[in-house]
C-alpha cells in the first residue's frame, strides 16, 4: 500500500515538474518569434507547477495522518478504526467508540496553532478557528468534521499534533473538541470527555456509526 502511494506521488510530481520544464524550454525558444506561444507555454508551466504543489500538499497531510496515528494507543476495550467512511461520504482518520458507548470521530490537521476567534460574531454564524495571527484556518477543517460527526452520531474532535503547546479546548457554542499536542494528549482528552447532550446531535437525517 505504501509503495503504491509513493509511486502515485512520484508519478504525479514527475508529471507536473516535467510539464513545467518542457513548457519553459519551448517558451524560451519561441519567445522572440511568437509571444503568443510563449504565453501559452508559461500558462502550461504554471499548471504543471500547480499539479506538483497540490500533489505534495496532499501527500504531506497523508504522511502526517499516518505518522500521528502510529503513535496513538487507545484502550484495548475501545472499538477503534482508521479511515472510517461515515454517512455522507467524509472519511474520518480515526473513529472510536469508548467502552461506555460514547463515539468520537477525529480529524488530524497540521496547523501549528489554533484558537477560537474572540471577536463578536453575527447572529447565526458559527465559531471560527484562527491561527496566532488571528487569520482563519485554511482550509477550514470544521465543516466536514462537524457534518460527519452529526451524521454518525459522534462527538467531533480536531487533533492538531504539530502545535508548539498542548491543551484541549472547546467553544461554548460548539461541541467540537480541539486537542493540541501529542497522541497522549489526544488519549487523555478522549478518556475524560463528557458525553455530548442528547440534543446536541440532530436526530433528523442522522445515521449512527456502526460498532
Tab-separated table of C-alpha atoms in Angstrom:
chain	number	residue	atom	x	y	z
A	1	UNK	CA	0.000	0.000	0.000
A	2	UNK	CA	2.738	2.453	0.952
A	3	UNK	CA	4.695	1.506	-2.179
A	4	UNK	CA	1.623	2.155	-4.328
A	5	UNK	CA	1.026	5.564	-2.726
A	6	UNK	CA	4.681	6.507	-3.190
A	7	UNK	CA	4.537	5.526	-6.868
A	8	UNK	CA	1.408	7.647	-7.333
A	9	UNK	CA	3.044	10.607	-5.603
A	10	UNK	CA	6.257	10.249	-7.607
A	11	UNK	CA	4.474	9.889	-10.939
A	12	UNK	CA	2.330	12.989	-10.351
A	13	UNK	CA	5.323	15.004	-9.169
A	14	UNK	CA	7.383	13.987	-12.209
A	15	UNK	CA	4.456	14.747	-14.499
A	16	UNK	CA	3.927	18.209	-13.056
A	17	UNK	CA	7.591	19.151	-12.953
A	18	UNK	CA	8.224	17.611	-16.382
A	19	UNK	CA	5.396	19.561	-17.981
A	20	UNK	CA	6.678	22.751	-16.366
A	21	UNK	CA	10.262	22.167	-17.518
A	22	UNK	CA	9.326	21.321	-21.112
A	23	UNK	CA	6.937	24.273	-21.324
A	24	UNK	CA	9.619	26.677	-20.122
A	25	UNK	CA	12.091	25.358	-22.697
A	26	UNK	CA	9.584	25.667	-25.541
A	27	UNK	CA	8.592	29.133	-24.353
A	28	UNK	CA	12.190	30.297	-24.394
A	29	UNK	CA	12.604	29.001	-27.946
A	30	UNK	CA	9.575	30.907	-29.234
A	31	UNK	CA	9.937	33.981	-27.009
A	32	UNK	CA	11.393	36.216	-29.710
A	33	UNK	CA	9.376	34.915	-32.656
A	34	UNK	CA	5.919	34.239	-31.220
A	35	UNK	CA	4.925	35.763	-27.887
A	36	UNK	CA	1.535	34.011	-28.105
A	37	UNK	CA	3.220	30.612	-27.977
A	38	UNK	CA	5.449	31.818	-25.133
A	39	UNK	CA	2.399	32.954	-23.123
A	40	UNK	CA	0.673	29.603	-23.633
A	41	UNK	CA	3.828	27.784	-22.566
A	42	UNK	CA	4.051	29.944	-19.450
A	43	UNK	CA	0.459	29.084	-18.562
A	44	UNK	CA	1.093	25.373	-19.085
A	45	UNK	CA	4.247	25.608	-16.961
A	46	UNK	CA	2.271	27.210	-14.139
A	47	UNK	CA	-0.276	24.408	-14.426
A	48	UNK	CA	2.491	21.824	-14.116
A	49	UNK	CA	3.918	23.533	-11.056
A	50	UNK	CA	0.426	23.734	-9.580
A	51	UNK	CA	-0.052	19.999	-10.067
A	52	UNK	CA	3.262	19.270	-8.337
A	53	UNK	CA	2.447	21.613	-5.448
A	54	UNK	CA	-1.033	20.141	-4.970
A	55	UNK	CA	0.381	16.617	-5.064
A	56	UNK	CA	2.953	17.423	-2.397
A	57	UNK	CA	0.352	19.176	-0.197
A	58	UNK	CA	-1.947	16.169	-0.273
A	59	UNK	CA	0.835	13.684	0.378
A	60	UNK	CA	2.244	15.781	3.207
A	61	UNK	CA	-1.078	15.573	5.032
A	62	UNK	CA	-1.269	11.825	4.341
A	63	UNK	CA	2.165	11.391	5.894
A	64	UNK	CA	1.117	13.476	8.887
A	65	UNK	CA	-2.009	11.364	9.404
A	66	UNK	CA	-0.122	8.083	9.163
A	67	UNK	CA	2.683	9.214	11.484
A	68	UNK	CA	0.233	10.622	14.038
A	69	UNK	CA	-1.984	7.548	14.043
A	70	UNK	CA	1.025	5.271	14.506
A	71	UNK	CA	1.634	6.998	17.858
A	72	UNK	CA	-1.962	6.580	19.064
A	73	UNK	CA	-2.555	3.919	21.699
A	74	UNK	CA	-6.151	3.816	22.913
A	75	UNK	CA	-7.513	1.319	25.458
A	76	UNK	CA	-7.969	-2.197	24.114
A	77	UNK	CA	-11.608	-2.240	25.191
A	78	UNK	CA	-12.399	0.567	22.730
A	79	UNK	CA	-13.531	-0.030	19.173
A	80	UNK	CA	-11.078	1.940	17.025
A	81	UNK	CA	-11.000	2.141	13.237
A	82	UNK	CA	-8.863	4.148	10.844
A	83	UNK	CA	-10.019	5.814	7.619
A	84	UNK	CA	-13.645	5.194	8.520
A	85	UNK	CA	-16.073	6.334	5.820
A	86	UNK	CA	-19.039	7.979	7.517
A	87	UNK	CA	-22.584	8.577	6.318
A	88	UNK	CA	-22.337	11.422	3.813
A	89	UNK	CA	-19.005	10.292	2.403
A	90	UNK	CA	-16.480	12.016	4.686
A	91	UNK	CA	-13.609	9.761	5.778
A	92	UNK	CA	-12.563	10.108	9.418
A	93	UNK	CA	-8.849	9.450	10.044
A	94	UNK	CA	-9.850	7.954	13.407
A	95	UNK	CA	-13.255	6.703	14.561
A	96	UNK	CA	-13.537	5.362	18.095
A	97	UNK	CA	-16.231	4.035	20.385
A	98	UNK	CA	-15.360	4.235	24.062
A	99	UNK	CA	-16.162	1.293	26.346
A	100	UNK	CA	-19.105	3.270	27.768
A	101	UNK	CA	-20.562	3.679	24.268
A	102	UNK	CA	-19.506	7.277	23.602
A	103	UNK	CA	-18.485	7.767	19.962
A	104	UNK	CA	-15.792	10.021	18.521
A	105	UNK	CA	-14.663	10.980	15.049
A	106	UNK	CA	-11.195	12.522	14.961
A	107	UNK	CA	-9.755	14.664	12.195
A	108	UNK	CA	-5.997	15.266	12.059
A	109	UNK	CA	-4.598	18.539	10.739
A	110	UNK	CA	-1.115	20.029	10.600
A	111	UNK	CA	-1.823	23.588	11.744
A	112	UNK	CA	0.898	24.967	14.018
A	113	UNK	CA	-1.509	26.986	16.142
A	114	UNK	CA	-5.249	27.357	16.621
A	115	UNK	CA	-7.656	29.157	18.875
A	116	UNK	CA	-11.227	30.391	18.691
A	117	UNK	CA	-11.654	33.878	17.267
A	118	UNK	CA	-12.550	36.210	20.120
A	119	UNK	CA	-14.278	38.896	18.042
A	120	UNK	CA	-18.063	39.070	18.204
A	121	UNK	CA	-19.868	37.038	15.564
A	122	UNK	CA	-23.025	37.964	13.656
A	123	UNK	CA	-26.091	36.111	14.828
A	124	UNK	CA	-26.235	32.581	13.434
A	125	UNK	CA	-22.561	32.478	12.419
A	126	UNK	CA	-20.529	29.518	13.682
A	127	UNK	CA	-17.348	29.970	15.733
A	128	UNK	CA	-14.158	30.259	13.671
A	129	UNK	CA	-10.733	28.797	14.382
A	130	UNK	CA	-7.826	31.182	13.756
A	131	UNK	CA	-4.028	30.977	13.916
A	132	UNK	CA	-1.726	33.002	16.170
A	133	UNK	CA	-2.089	35.967	13.800
A	134	UNK	CA	-5.895	35.873	14.010
A	135	UNK	CA	-6.228	34.548	10.455
A	136	UNK	CA	-8.891	31.887	9.789
A	137	UNK	CA	-7.503	28.391	9.294
A	138	UNK	CA	-7.495	27.453	5.617
A	139	UNK	CA	-8.829	25.133	4.506
A	140	UNK	CA	-11.377	25.276	7.311
A	141	UNK	CA	-11.402	21.803	8.904
A	142	UNK	CA	-14.634	22.249	10.860
A	143	UNK	CA	-17.495	21.953	8.296
A	144	UNK	CA	-16.603	18.443	7.094
A	145	UNK	CA	-15.738	17.257	10.612
A	146	UNK	CA	-18.935	18.579	12.182
A	147	UNK	CA	-21.134	17.312	9.358
A	148	UNK	CA	-19.568	13.850	9.521
A	149	UNK	CA	-19.883	13.714	13.308
A	150	UNK	CA	-23.531	14.765	13.254
A	151	UNK	CA	-24.428	12.147	10.650
A	152	UNK	CA	-22.522	9.482	12.587
A	153	UNK	CA	-23.988	10.442	15.956
A	154	UNK	CA	-20.482	11.021	17.328
A	155	UNK	CA	-18.532	13.741	19.102
A	156	UNK	CA	-16.280	15.737	16.709
A	157	UNK	CA	-12.623	16.028	17.711
A	158	UNK	CA	-9.971	18.049	15.874
A	159	UNK	CA	-6.446	16.874	16.692
A	160	UNK	CA	-3.505	19.171	15.976
A	161	UNK	CA	-0.338	17.141	16.688
A	162	UNK	CA	2.113	19.765	15.372
A	163	UNK	CA	1.294	22.673	17.685
A	164	UNK	CA	4.056	24.123	19.858
A	165	UNK	CA	1.939	23.986	23.018
A	166	UNK	CA	-0.531	21.380	24.215
A	167	UNK	CA	-4.060	21.794	25.512
A	168	UNK	CA	-7.691	20.893	24.995
A	169	UNK	CA	-10.392	23.481	24.438
A	170	UNK	CA	-13.986	23.743	23.287
A	171	UNK	CA	-16.015	26.804	22.330
A	172	UNK	CA	-19.153	27.209	24.479
A	173	UNK	CA	-21.273	27.455	21.314
A	174	UNK	CA	-19.995	24.270	19.719
A	175	UNK	CA	-19.391	20.662	20.692
A	176	UNK	CA	-16.131	20.435	18.719
A	177	UNK	CA	-13.213	19.445	20.957
A	178	UNK	CA	-9.843	20.763	19.784
A	179	UNK	CA	-6.844	18.807	21.054
A	180	UNK	CA	-3.419	20.386	20.577
A	181	UNK	CA	-0.454	18.191	21.371
A	182	UNK	CA	0.745	14.621	21.314
A	183	UNK	CA	-1.020	11.290	20.978
A	184	UNK	CA	-1.042	11.116	24.779
A	185	UNK	CA	-2.910	14.433	24.925
A	186	UNK	CA	-5.477	13.012	22.490
A	187	UNK	CA	-5.897	9.853	24.554
A	188	UNK	CA	-6.412	11.812	27.772
A	189	UNK	CA	-8.915	14.120	26.062
A	190	UNK	CA	-10.981	11.209	24.737
A	191	UNK	CA	-10.871	9.366	28.051
A	192	UNK	CA	-12.014	12.406	30.024
A	193	UNK	CA	-14.576	13.720	27.532
A	194	UNK	CA	-18.080	14.031	28.893
A	195	UNK	CA	-20.993	12.642	26.967
A	196	UNK	CA	-22.463	15.041	24.427
A	197	UNK	CA	-26.011	16.016	25.450
A	198	UNK	CA	-28.714	14.137	23.567
A	199	UNK	CA	-29.989	17.322	21.927
A	200	UNK	CA	-26.525	18.216	20.586
A	201	UNK	CA	-26.860	15.891	17.598
A	202	UNK	CA	-29.963	16.393	15.455
A	203	UNK	CA	-31.963	13.208	15.030
A	204	UNK	CA	-33.217	14.099	11.576
A	205	UNK	CA	-31.109	12.620	8.750
A	206	UNK	CA	-28.720	11.150	11.315
A	207	UNK	CA	-27.307	7.651	10.955
A	208	UNK	CA	-25.417	6.157	13.894
A	209	UNK	CA	-21.849	4.994	13.400
A	210	UNK	CA	-21.711	1.210	13.496
A	211	UNK	CA	-19.631	-0.514	16.097
